[in-house]
PDB file of N, CA and C in Angstrom:
ATOM      1  N   MET A   1      -8.976  15.359  -6.183  1.00 60.00           N
ATOM      2  CA  MET A   1      -9.827  13.963  -6.122  1.00 60.00           C
ATOM      3  C   MET A   1      -9.023  12.895  -6.147  1.00 60.00           C
ATOM      4  N   GLN A   2      -9.204  11.970  -5.041  1.00 63.00           N
ATOM      5  CA  GLN A   2      -8.644  10.903  -4.807  1.00 63.00           C
ATOM      6  C   GLN A   2      -8.664   9.481  -4.870  1.00 63.00           C
ATOM      7  N   PRO A   3      -7.426   9.117  -5.736  1.00 61.00           N
ATOM      8  CA  PRO A   3      -7.958   7.531  -6.564  1.00 61.00           C
ATOM      9  C   PRO A   3      -8.035   6.876  -6.084  1.00 61.00           C
ATOM     10  N   ASP A   4      -9.263   5.935  -6.547  1.00 70.00           N
ATOM     11  CA  ASP A   4      -9.400   5.066  -6.294  1.00 70.00           C
ATOM     12  C   ASP A   4      -8.964   3.761  -6.009  1.00 70.00           C
ATOM     13  N   PHE A   5      -7.817   4.179  -5.690  1.00 74.00           N
ATOM     14  CA  PHE A   5      -6.926   2.548  -5.121  1.00 74.00           C
ATOM     15  C   PHE A   5      -6.223   3.210  -4.875  1.00 74.00           C
ATOM     16  N   ARG A   6      -5.227   2.454  -2.952  1.00 77.00           N
ATOM     17  CA  ARG A   6      -4.631   2.419  -2.201  1.00 77.00           C
ATOM     18  C   ARG A   6      -2.825   3.433  -2.420  1.00 77.00           C
ATOM     19  N   PRO A   7      -3.216   4.362  -2.884  1.00 81.00           N
ATOM     20  CA  PRO A   7      -0.854   4.030  -2.812  1.00 81.00           C
ATOM     21  C   PRO A   7      -0.090   3.326  -2.375  1.00 81.00           C
ATOM     22  N   HIS A   8       0.776   2.794  -3.191  1.00 85.00           N
ATOM     23  CA  HIS A   8       2.184   2.021  -2.162  1.00 85.00           C
ATOM     24  C   HIS A   8       2.916   1.964  -3.367  1.00 85.00           C
ATOM     25  N   ILE A   9       4.337   1.208  -2.526  1.00 88.00           N
ATOM     26  CA  ILE A   9       5.390   1.010  -3.650  1.00 88.00           C
ATOM     27  C   ILE A   9       5.531   0.050  -4.191  1.00 88.00           C
ATOM     28  N   SER A  10       5.644   0.213  -5.477  1.00 87.00           N
ATOM     29  CA  SER A  10       5.854  -0.792  -5.917  1.00 87.00           C
ATOM     30  C   SER A  10       6.702  -1.618  -6.520  1.00 87.00           C
ATOM     31  N   ARG A  11       7.958  -1.239  -6.592  1.00 91.00           N
ATOM     32  CA  ARG A  11       9.981  -1.576  -6.779  1.00 91.00           C
ATOM     33  C   ARG A  11      10.447  -0.988  -5.983  1.00 91.00           C
ATOM     34  N   ILE A  12      12.044  -1.085  -5.158  1.00 93.00           N
ATOM     35  CA  ILE A  12      12.779  -1.038  -4.586  1.00 93.00           C
ATOM     36  C   ILE A  12      13.887  -1.240  -5.537  1.00 93.00           C
ATOM     37  N   TYR A  13      14.964  -0.393  -6.489  1.00 93.00           N
ATOM     38  CA  TYR A  13      15.437  -1.077  -6.715  1.00 93.00           C
ATOM     39  C   TYR A  13      17.609   0.017  -6.238  1.00 93.00           C
ATOM     40  N   LYS A  14      18.821  -0.689  -6.821  1.00 95.00           N
ATOM     41  CA  LYS A  14      19.579   0.124  -6.402  1.00 95.00           C
ATOM     42  C   LYS A  14      20.111   1.571  -7.334  1.00 95.00           C
ATOM     43  N   ASP A  15      19.886   2.929  -7.419  1.00 93.00           N
ATOM     44  CA  ASP A  15      20.003   3.528  -8.842  1.00 93.00           C
ATOM     45  C   ASP A  15      21.114   3.995  -8.338  1.00 93.00           C
ATOM     46  N   VAL A  16      21.474   5.191  -9.598  1.00 93.00           N
ATOM     47  CA  VAL A  16      23.159   6.658  -9.381  1.00 93.00           C
ATOM     48  C   VAL A  16      22.376   7.321  -9.844  1.00 93.00           C
ATOM     49  N   TRP A  17      21.342   8.370  -8.999  1.00 92.00           N
ATOM     50  CA  TRP A  17      21.005   9.632  -9.718  1.00 92.00           C
ATOM     51  C   TRP A  17      21.925  10.296  -9.810  1.00 92.00           C
ATOM     52  N   ASN A  18      21.955  11.469 -11.267  1.00 91.00           N
ATOM     53  CA  ASN A  18      22.396  12.198 -12.068  1.00 91.00           C
ATOM     54  C   ASN A  18      22.318  13.564 -11.569  1.00 91.00           C
ATOM     55  N   THR A  19      22.252  14.601 -10.568  1.00 89.00           N
ATOM     56  CA  THR A  19      22.042  16.515 -10.653  1.00 89.00           C
ATOM     57  C   THR A  19      22.431  16.739 -12.012  1.00 89.00           C
ATOM     58  N   ARG A  20      22.131  17.594 -12.184  1.00 91.00           N
ATOM     59  CA  ARG A  20      22.618  18.666 -13.170  1.00 91.00           C
ATOM     60  C   ARG A  20      23.853  19.214 -12.992  1.00 91.00           C
ATOM     61  N   GLY A  21      24.602  19.263 -12.644  1.00 89.00           N
ATOM     62  CA  GLY A  21      25.660  19.573 -11.987  1.00 89.00           C
ATOM     63  C   GLY A  21      26.404  18.272 -12.317  1.00 89.00           C
ATOM     64  N   ASP A  22      26.653  16.767 -12.357  1.00 88.00           N
ATOM     65  CA  ASP A  22      27.222  15.841 -13.305  1.00 88.00           C
ATOM     66  C   ASP A  22      27.615  15.662 -11.525  1.00 88.00           C
ATOM     67  N   GLU A  23      27.012  15.963 -10.799  1.00 91.00           N
ATOM     68  CA  GLU A  23      27.195  14.932  -9.242  1.00 91.00           C
ATOM     69  C   GLU A  23      26.178  12.978  -9.113  1.00 91.00           C
ATOM     70  N   HIS A  24      26.631  12.832  -8.840  1.00 94.00           N
ATOM     71  CA  HIS A  24      26.194  11.015  -9.121  1.00 94.00           C
ATOM     72  C   HIS A  24      26.033  10.953  -7.209  1.00 94.00           C
ATOM     73  N   ILE A  25      24.503   9.844  -6.963  1.00 94.00           N
ATOM     74  CA  ILE A  25      23.951  10.066  -5.822  1.00 94.00           C
ATOM     75  C   ILE A  25      23.971   8.791  -6.374  1.00 94.00           C
ATOM     76  N   SER A  26      24.685   7.571  -5.768  1.00 95.00           N
ATOM     77  CA  SER A  26      24.405   6.487  -4.972  1.00 95.00           C
ATOM     78  C   SER A  26      22.798   6.311  -4.458  1.00 95.00           C
ATOM     79  N   GLY A  27      22.204   5.401  -4.869  1.00 95.00           N
ATOM     80  CA  GLY A  27      21.000   5.107  -2.913  1.00 95.00           C
ATOM     81  C   GLY A  27      20.701   4.206  -3.971  1.00 95.00           C
ATOM     82  N   ILE A  28      18.702   4.229  -3.326  1.00 96.00           N
ATOM     83  CA  ILE A  28      17.827   3.745  -4.240  1.00 96.00           C
ATOM     84  C   ILE A  28      16.329   4.310  -4.168  1.00 96.00           C
ATOM     85  N   VAL A  29      15.981   3.871  -5.031  1.00 94.00           N
ATOM     86  CA  VAL A  29      14.930   4.490  -5.500  1.00 94.00           C
ATOM     87  C   VAL A  29      13.206   3.412  -5.180  1.00 94.00           C
ATOM     88  N   LEU A  30      12.459   4.614  -4.650  1.00 93.00           N
ATOM     89  CA  LEU A  30      11.184   3.851  -4.814  1.00 93.00           C
ATOM     90  C   LEU A  30      10.141   3.946  -5.352  1.00 93.00           C
ATOM     91  N   PHE A  31      10.027   3.389  -6.002  1.00 91.00           N
ATOM     92  CA  PHE A  31       9.064   3.799  -7.134  1.00 91.00           C
ATOM     93  C   PHE A  31       7.299   2.884  -6.803  1.00 91.00           C
ATOM     94  N   GLY A  32       6.532   4.160  -7.058  1.00 88.00           N
ATOM     95  CA  GLY A  32       4.916   3.883  -7.191  1.00 88.00           C
ATOM     96  C   GLY A  32       4.778   4.022  -7.993  1.00 88.00           C
ATOM     97  N   PHE A  33       3.638   3.753  -8.066  1.00 81.00           N
ATOM     98  CA  PHE A  33       2.062   3.952  -9.725  1.00 81.00           C
ATOM     99  C   PHE A  33       2.329   5.269  -9.889  1.00 81.00           C
ATOM    100  N   ALA A  34       2.490   6.710  -9.893  1.00 82.00           N
ATOM    101  CA  ALA A  34       2.857   8.091 -10.290  1.00 82.00           C
ATOM    102  C   ALA A  34       3.918   7.933 -10.847  1.00 82.00           C
ATOM    103  N   GLY A  35       5.358   6.664 -10.531  1.00 88.00           N
ATOM    104  CA  GLY A  35       6.434   6.777 -11.181  1.00 88.00           C
ATOM    105  C   GLY A  35       7.446   6.877  -9.825  1.00 88.00           C
ATOM    106  N   ILE A  36       9.141   7.487  -9.956  1.00 90.00           N
ATOM    107  CA  ILE A  36       9.949   7.285  -8.986  1.00 90.00           C
ATOM    108  C   ILE A  36       8.873   8.140  -7.553  1.00 90.00           C
ATOM    109  N   ALA A  37       8.927   7.771  -6.651  1.00 91.00           N
ATOM    110  CA  ALA A  37       8.725   8.043  -5.328  1.00 91.00           C
ATOM    111  C   ALA A  37       9.579   8.871  -4.443  1.00 91.00           C
ATOM    112  N   ALA A  38      10.814   8.558  -4.517  1.00 93.00           N
ATOM    113  CA  ALA A  38      12.195   8.804  -3.294  1.00 93.00           C
ATOM    114  C   ALA A  38      13.223   8.413  -3.797  1.00 93.00           C
ATOM    115  N   HIS A  39      14.605   8.450  -4.119  1.00 95.00           N
ATOM    116  CA  HIS A  39      15.485   8.108  -4.095  1.00 95.00           C
ATOM    117  C   HIS A  39      16.023   8.589  -2.634  1.00 95.00           C
ATOM    118  N   LEU A  40      16.754   7.465  -2.631  1.00 95.00           N
ATOM    119  CA  LEU A  40      17.730   7.975  -0.958  1.00 95.00           C
ATOM    120  C   LEU A  40      18.924   6.931  -1.095  1.00 95.00           C
ATOM    121  N   THR A  41      19.853   8.249   0.043  1.00 95.00           N
ATOM    122  CA  THR A  41      21.426   7.053  -0.071  1.00 95.00           C
ATOM    123  C   THR A  41      20.604   6.378   1.318  1.00 95.00           C
ATOM    124  N   LYS A  42      22.202   5.461   1.510  1.00 95.00           N
ATOM    125  CA  LYS A  42      21.897   4.657   2.025  1.00 95.00           C
ATOM    126  C   LYS A  42      20.977   4.940   3.745  1.00 95.00           C
ATOM    127  N   ALA A  43      21.904   5.758   4.362  1.00 95.00           N
ATOM    128  CA  ALA A  43      21.924   6.597   5.669  1.00 95.00           C
ATOM    129  C   ALA A  43      20.166   7.104   5.458  1.00 95.00           C
ATOM    130  N   GLU A  44      19.812   7.955   4.731  1.00 95.00           N
ATOM    131  CA  GLU A  44      17.955   7.997   4.334  1.00 95.00           C
ATOM    132  C   GLU A  44      17.239   6.962   4.374  1.00 95.00           C
ATOM    133  N   ALA A  45      17.654   5.576   3.668  1.00 95.00           N
ATOM    134  CA  ALA A  45      17.073   4.988   4.014  1.00 95.00           C
ATOM    135  C   ALA A  45      16.337   3.732   4.937  1.00 95.00           C
ATOM    136  N   PHE A  46      17.972   3.865   6.202  1.00 94.00           N
ATOM    137  CA  PHE A  46      17.988   3.195   7.844  1.00 94.00           C
ATOM    138  C   PHE A  46      16.741   3.850   8.467  1.00 94.00           C
ATOM    139  N   ALA A  47      17.169   6.016   7.353  1.00 95.00           N
ATOM    140  CA  ALA A  47      16.131   6.472   8.765  1.00 95.00           C
ATOM    141  C   ALA A  47      14.275   6.654   8.454  1.00 95.00           C
ATOM    142  N   LEU A  48      14.625   6.234   7.902  1.00 94.00           N
ATOM    143  CA  LEU A  48      13.009   6.394   6.895  1.00 94.00           C
ATOM    144  C   LEU A  48      12.715   5.207   7.365  1.00 94.00           C
ATOM    145  N   ALA A  49      12.773   3.621   7.192  1.00 93.00           N
ATOM    146  CA  ALA A  49      12.801   2.331   7.602  1.00 93.00           C
ATOM    147  C   ALA A  49      12.656   2.396   9.112  1.00 93.00           C
ATOM    148  N   ASP A  50      13.732   3.427  10.243  1.00 93.00           N
ATOM    149  CA  ASP A  50      13.408   3.328  11.423  1.00 93.00           C
ATOM    150  C   ASP A  50      11.840   4.047  11.730  1.00 93.00           C
ATOM    151  N   ARG A  51      11.505   4.821  10.689  1.00 93.00           N
ATOM    152  CA  ARG A  51      10.645   5.530  11.477  1.00 93.00           C
ATOM    153  C   ARG A  51       9.212   4.698  10.834  1.00 93.00           C
ATOM    154  N   ILE A  52       8.946   4.905   9.767  1.00 92.00           N
ATOM    155  CA  ILE A  52       8.321   3.847   8.957  1.00 92.00           C
ATOM    156  C   ILE A  52       8.055   2.548  10.698  1.00 92.00           C
ATOM    157  N   VAL A  53       8.715   1.357  10.765  1.00 91.00           N
ATOM    158  CA  VAL A  53       8.553   0.896  12.145  1.00 91.00           C
ATOM    159  C   VAL A  53       7.913   1.364  13.340  1.00 91.00           C
ATOM    160  N   ASP A  54       8.208   2.593  13.782  1.00 91.00           N
ATOM    161  CA  ASP A  54       7.696   3.001  14.950  1.00 91.00           C
ATOM    162  C   ASP A  54       6.380   3.559  14.547  1.00 91.00           C
ATOM    163  N   ALA A  55       5.685   4.467  12.942  1.00 91.00           N
ATOM    164  CA  ALA A  55       4.899   4.711  13.164  1.00 91.00           C
ATOM    165  C   ALA A  55       4.454   3.435  12.890  1.00 91.00           C
ATOM    166  N   ALA A  56       4.870   1.694  12.535  1.00 88.00           N
ATOM    167  CA  ALA A  56       3.847   0.713  11.974  1.00 88.00           C
ATOM    168  C   ALA A  56       3.083   0.246  14.109  1.00 88.00           C
ATOM    169  N   GLU A  57       4.837   0.635  14.921  1.00 88.00           N
ATOM    170  CA  GLU A  57       4.450   0.222  16.095  1.00 88.00           C
ATOM    171  C   GLU A  57       3.203   1.213  16.418  1.00 88.00           C
ATOM    172  N   ASN A  58       2.540   2.003  16.568  1.00 87.00           N
ATOM    173  CA  ASN A  58       1.660   2.821  16.646  1.00 87.00           C
ATOM    174  C   ASN A  58      -0.149   2.179  15.683  1.00 87.00           C
ATOM    175  N   LEU A  59       0.239   1.482  15.353  1.00 84.00           N
ATOM    176  CA  LEU A  59      -1.111   1.489  14.218  1.00 84.00           C
ATOM    177  C   LEU A  59      -1.942   0.686  15.711  1.00 84.00           C
ATOM    178  N   PRO A  60      -3.106   0.698  15.329  1.00 82.00           N
ATOM    179  CA  PRO A  60      -4.020  -0.100  16.163  1.00 82.00           C
ATOM    180  C   PRO A  60      -3.838  -1.970  15.408  1.00 82.00           C
ATOM    181  N   ASP A  61      -4.115  -2.658  16.386  1.00 77.00           N
ATOM    182  CA  ASP A  61      -4.418  -4.189  15.698  1.00 77.00           C
ATOM    183  C   ASP A  61      -5.817  -4.430  15.152  1.00 77.00           C
ATOM    184  N   LEU A  62      -5.864  -3.942  13.803  1.00 68.00           N
ATOM    185  CA  LEU A  62      -7.247  -4.505  13.948  1.00 68.00           C
ATOM    186  C   LEU A  62      -7.371  -5.713  12.374  1.00 68.00           C
ATOM    187  N   GLU A  63      -8.141  -5.794  12.904  1.00 61.00           N
ATOM    188  CA  GLU A  63      -9.005  -7.146  11.613  1.00 61.00           C
ATOM    189  C   GLU A  63      -8.048  -6.780   9.945  1.00 61.00           C
ATOM    190  N   PRO A  64      -7.369  -8.236   9.517  1.00 62.00           N
ATOM    191  CA  PRO A  64      -6.519  -7.453   8.551  1.00 62.00           C
ATOM    192  C   PRO A  64      -7.155  -8.195   7.275  1.00 62.00           C
ATOM    193  N   VAL A  65      -7.310  -7.310   6.185  1.00 59.00           N
ATOM    194  CA  VAL A  65      -7.953  -6.362   5.680  1.00 59.00           C
ATOM    195  C   VAL A  65      -7.226  -7.329   3.659  1.00 59.00           C
ATOM    196  N   ARG A  66      -8.726  -7.897   3.235  1.00 58.00           N
ATOM    197  CA  ARG A  66      -8.860  -9.174   2.534  1.00 58.00           C
ATOM    198  C   ARG A  66      -8.351  -8.416   1.350  1.00 58.00           C
ATOM    199  N   ARG A  67      -7.476  -9.995   0.303  1.00 59.00           N
ATOM    200  CA  ARG A  67      -6.797  -9.211  -0.568  1.00 59.00           C
ATOM    201  C   ARG A  67      -7.344  -8.804  -1.954  1.00 59.00           C
ATOM    202  N   ILE A  68      -7.055  -7.622  -3.275  1.00 58.00           N
ATOM    203  CA  ILE A  68      -7.812  -7.752  -4.043  1.00 58.00           C
ATOM    204  C   ILE A  68      -8.341  -8.148  -5.553  1.00 58.00           C
ATOM    205  N   GLU A  69      -8.675  -8.166  -6.006  1.00 58.00           N
ATOM    206  CA  GLU A  69      -9.256  -9.588  -7.014  1.00 58.00           C
ATOM    207  C   GLU A  69      -9.655  -8.596  -7.165  1.00 58.00           C
ATOM    208  N   SER A  70      -8.971  -9.377  -8.740  1.00 57.00           N
ATOM    209  CA  SER A  70      -8.509  -8.078 -10.726  1.00 57.00           C
ATOM    210  C   SER A  70      -8.993  -9.086 -11.829  1.00 57.00           C
ATOM    211  N   HIS A  71     -10.118  -8.599 -12.537  1.00 57.00           N
ATOM    212  CA  HIS A  71     -10.746  -9.571 -13.478  1.00 57.00           C
ATOM    213  C   HIS A  71      -9.565  -8.847 -14.254  1.00 57.00           C
ATOM    214  N   GLY A  72      -9.147  -8.722 -15.128  1.00 57.00           N
ATOM    215  CA  GLY A  72      -9.033  -7.485 -16.505  1.00 57.00           C
ATOM    216  C   GLY A  72      -8.719  -5.975 -16.410  1.00 57.00           C
ATOM    217  N   ASN A  73      -9.280  -5.779 -16.405  1.00 58.00           N
ATOM    218  CA  ASN A  73      -9.202  -3.893 -15.694  1.00 58.00           C
ATOM    219  C   ASN A  73     -10.645  -4.004 -14.971  1.00 58.00           C
ATOM    220  N   ASN A  74     -11.335  -4.421 -14.498  1.00 57.00           N
ATOM    221  CA  ASN A  74     -11.901  -4.835 -13.796  1.00 57.00           C
ATOM    222  C   ASN A  74     -11.447  -5.088 -12.372  1.00 57.00           C
ATOM    223  N   ILE A  75     -11.220  -4.136 -10.552  1.00 54.00           N
ATOM    224  CA  ILE A  75     -10.960  -4.523  -9.791  1.00 54.00           C
ATOM    225  C   ILE A  75     -11.563  -3.895  -8.818  1.00 54.00           C
ATOM    226  N   GLN A  76     -11.798  -5.312  -7.646  1.00 55.00           N
ATOM    227  CA  GLN A  76     -12.634  -5.280  -6.857  1.00 55.00           C
ATOM    228  C   GLN A  76     -12.169  -5.332  -5.108  1.00 55.00           C
ATOM    229  N   ARG A  77     -12.478  -4.227  -5.081  1.00 54.00           N
ATOM    230  CA  ARG A  77     -11.779  -4.825  -3.569  1.00 54.00           C
ATOM    231  C   ARG A  77     -12.720  -5.191  -2.289  1.00 54.00           C
ATOM    232  N   ILE A  78     -12.215  -5.951  -1.543  1.00 54.00           N
ATOM    233  CA  ILE A  78     -12.797  -6.995  -1.007  1.00 54.00           C
ATOM    234  C   ILE A  78     -12.156  -6.609   0.778  1.00 54.00           C
ATOM    235  N   SER A  79     -12.992  -5.287   1.574  1.00 52.00           N
ATOM    236  CA  SER A  79     -12.183  -6.019   2.958  1.00 52.00           C
ATOM    237  C   SER A  79     -13.612  -5.615   3.307  1.00 52.00           C
ATOM    238  N   THR A  80     -12.751  -6.670   5.133  1.00 49.00           N
ATOM    239  CA  THR A  80     -13.398  -6.659   6.196  1.00 49.00           C
ATOM    240  C   THR A  80     -12.931  -6.139   7.155  1.00 49.00           C
ATOM    241  N   ALA A  81     -12.174  -5.004   7.258  1.00 50.00           N
ATOM    242  CA  ALA A  81     -11.614  -4.187   8.323  1.00 50.00           C
ATOM    243  C   ALA A  81     -12.383  -2.672   8.815  1.00 50.00           C
ATOM    244  N   THR A  82     -13.643  -2.525   7.419  1.00 52.00           N
ATOM    245  CA  THR A  82     -14.576  -1.067   8.279  1.00 52.00           C
ATOM    246  C   THR A  82     -15.851  -2.034   8.050  1.00 52.00           C
ATOM    247  N   ARG A  83     -15.839  -3.005   8.108  1.00 52.00           N
ATOM    248  CA  ARG A  83     -17.000  -3.453   8.362  1.00 52.00           C
ATOM    249  C   ARG A  83     -17.778  -3.741   9.584  1.00 52.00           C
ATOM    250  N   PRO A  84     -18.561  -3.723  10.218  1.00 59.00           N
ATOM    251  CA  PRO A  84     -19.080  -4.631  11.352  1.00 59.00           C
ATOM    252  C   PRO A  84     -19.553  -5.687  11.399  1.00 59.00           C
ATOM    253  N   ARG A  85     -19.250  -6.649  12.647  1.00 66.00           N
ATOM    254  CA  ARG A  85     -19.242  -8.266  12.217  1.00 66.00           C
ATOM    255  C   ARG A  85     -20.577  -8.919  12.093  1.00 66.00           C
ATOM    256  N   LEU A  86     -20.515  -9.987  11.640  1.00 67.00           N
ATOM    257  CA  LEU A  86     -22.415 -10.762  10.730  1.00 67.00           C
ATOM    258  C   LEU A  86     -22.190 -11.552  11.810  1.00 67.00           C
ATOM    259  N   THR A  87     -23.387 -11.691  12.661  1.00 72.00           N
ATOM    260  CA  THR A  87     -23.568 -12.463  13.185  1.00 72.00           C
ATOM    261  C   THR A  87     -25.113 -13.633  12.896  1.00 72.00           C
ATOM    262  N   ALA A  88     -25.268 -14.756  13.265  1.00 73.00           N
ATOM    263  CA  ALA A  88     -26.265 -15.323  12.799  1.00 73.00           C
ATOM    264  C   ALA A  88     -26.519 -15.034  13.897  1.00 73.00           C
ATOM    265  N   ALA A  89     -28.653 -15.701  14.233  1.00 74.00           N
ATOM    266  CA  ALA A  89     -29.454 -15.208  15.244  1.00 74.00           C
ATOM    267  C   ALA A  89     -28.439 -15.978  16.511  1.00 74.00           C
ATOM    268  N   ASP A  90     -28.171 -17.501  16.791  1.00 78.00           N
ATOM    269  CA  ASP A  90     -27.547 -18.146  17.049  1.00 78.00           C
ATOM    270  C   ASP A  90     -26.372 -17.615  18.458  1.00 78.00           C
ATOM    271  N   GLY A  91     -25.511 -16.218  17.293  1.00 73.00           N
ATOM    272  CA  GLY A  91     -24.295 -15.180  17.641  1.00 73.00           C
ATOM    273  C   GLY A  91     -23.140 -15.782  17.044  1.00 73.00           C
ATOM    274  N   THR A  92     -23.185 -17.217  16.026  1.00 78.00           N
ATOM    275  CA  THR A  92     -22.152 -17.686  15.785  1.00 78.00           C
ATOM    276  C   THR A  92     -21.710 -16.574  14.661  1.00 78.00           C
ATOM    277  N   GLU A  93     -20.859 -16.335  14.220  1.00 78.00           N
ATOM    278  CA  GLU A  93     -19.653 -15.098  12.967  1.00 78.00           C
ATOM    279  C   GLU A  93     -20.422 -15.908  12.093  1.00 78.00           C
ATOM    280  N   GLU A  94     -20.877 -15.030  10.836  1.00 74.00           N
ATOM    281  CA  GLU A  94     -20.811 -15.608  10.457  1.00 74.00           C
ATOM    282  C   GLU A  94     -19.362 -14.205   9.196  1.00 74.00           C
ATOM    283  N   ILE A  95     -18.951 -15.637   7.496  1.00 74.00           N
ATOM    284  CA  ILE A  95     -18.657 -14.770   6.929  1.00 74.00           C
ATOM    285  C   ILE A  95     -19.222 -13.311   5.665  1.00 74.00           C
ATOM    286  N   PRO A  96     -18.729 -12.160   6.072  1.00 67.00           N
ATOM    287  CA  PRO A  96     -18.976 -11.421   4.950  1.00 67.00           C
ATOM    288  C   PRO A  96     -18.899 -11.877   3.669  1.00 67.00           C
ATOM    289  N   LEU A  97     -19.881 -11.063   2.871  1.00 67.00           N
ATOM    290  CA  LEU A  97     -19.743 -11.807   0.505  1.00 67.00           C
ATOM    291  C   LEU A  97     -19.611 -10.774   0.483  1.00 67.00           C
ATOM    292  N   PRO A  98     -18.581 -10.842  -0.781  1.00 67.00           N
ATOM    293  CA  PRO A  98     -18.033  -9.423  -1.597  1.00 67.00           C
ATOM    294  C   PRO A  98     -19.292  -8.772  -1.985  1.00 67.00           C
ATOM    295  N   THR A  99     -18.545  -7.593  -1.935  1.00 63.00           N
ATOM    296  CA  THR A  99     -19.607  -7.067  -2.870  1.00 63.00           C
ATOM    297  C   THR A  99     -19.640  -6.086  -3.923  1.00 63.00           C
ATOM    298  N   SER A 100     -19.790  -5.477  -4.462  1.00 61.00           N
ATOM    299  CA  SER A 100     -19.692  -4.891  -5.296  1.00 61.00           C
ATOM    300  C   SER A 100     -19.417  -3.344  -5.485  1.00 61.00           C
ATOM    301  N   PRO A 101     -18.042  -2.605  -6.448  1.00 62.00           N
ATOM    302  CA  PRO A 101     -17.668  -1.358  -6.286  1.00 62.00           C
ATOM    303  C   PRO A 101     -18.872  -0.432  -5.256  1.00 62.00           C
ATOM    304  N   ALA A 102     -19.915  -0.841  -5.859  1.00 60.00           N
ATOM    305  CA  ALA A 102     -20.725   0.583  -6.031  1.00 60.00           C
ATOM    306  C   ALA A 102     -21.751   0.577  -5.016  1.00 60.00           C
ATOM    307  N   GLU A 103     -21.549  -0.960  -4.616  1.00 52.00           N
ATOM    308  CA  GLU A 103     -22.239  -1.638  -3.025  1.00 52.00           C
ATOM    309  C   GLU A 103     -21.943  -1.170  -1.986  1.00 52.00           C
ATOM    310  N   SER A 104     -20.566  -1.314  -1.919  1.00 51.00           N
ATOM    311  CA  SER A 104     -19.151  -0.558  -0.777  1.00 51.00           C
ATOM    312  C   SER A 104     -19.544   1.601  -0.555  1.00 51.00           C
ATOM    313  N   GLU A 105     -19.414   2.273  -1.904  1.00 50.00           N
ATOM    314  CA  GLU A 105     -19.570   3.028  -1.308  1.00 50.00           C
ATOM    315  C   GLU A 105     -19.989   4.148   0.484  1.00 50.00           C
TER     316      GLU A 105
END
């Protein structure tokens, strides 16, 4: 089952990874929703950064996704990237109204 949120890296910090064989590996930790997503050495971090930039450059230019509105435990996603553009009878573009999660399914 897919979670109802977009996974992302929430924190990045320096850390030393201690292996069971008492080896100490300096690097950075990528921390996501479910815990540690990766521990990378300096070389691994630069290589991953290059791959991320290359992949992002190949993405199509889409209309940006608007922010997530959070009210306590009730999170509502407001996205304009997947909706068709709304136009008035005279052809002018109208701003989409926010929807509830049930309406956006």
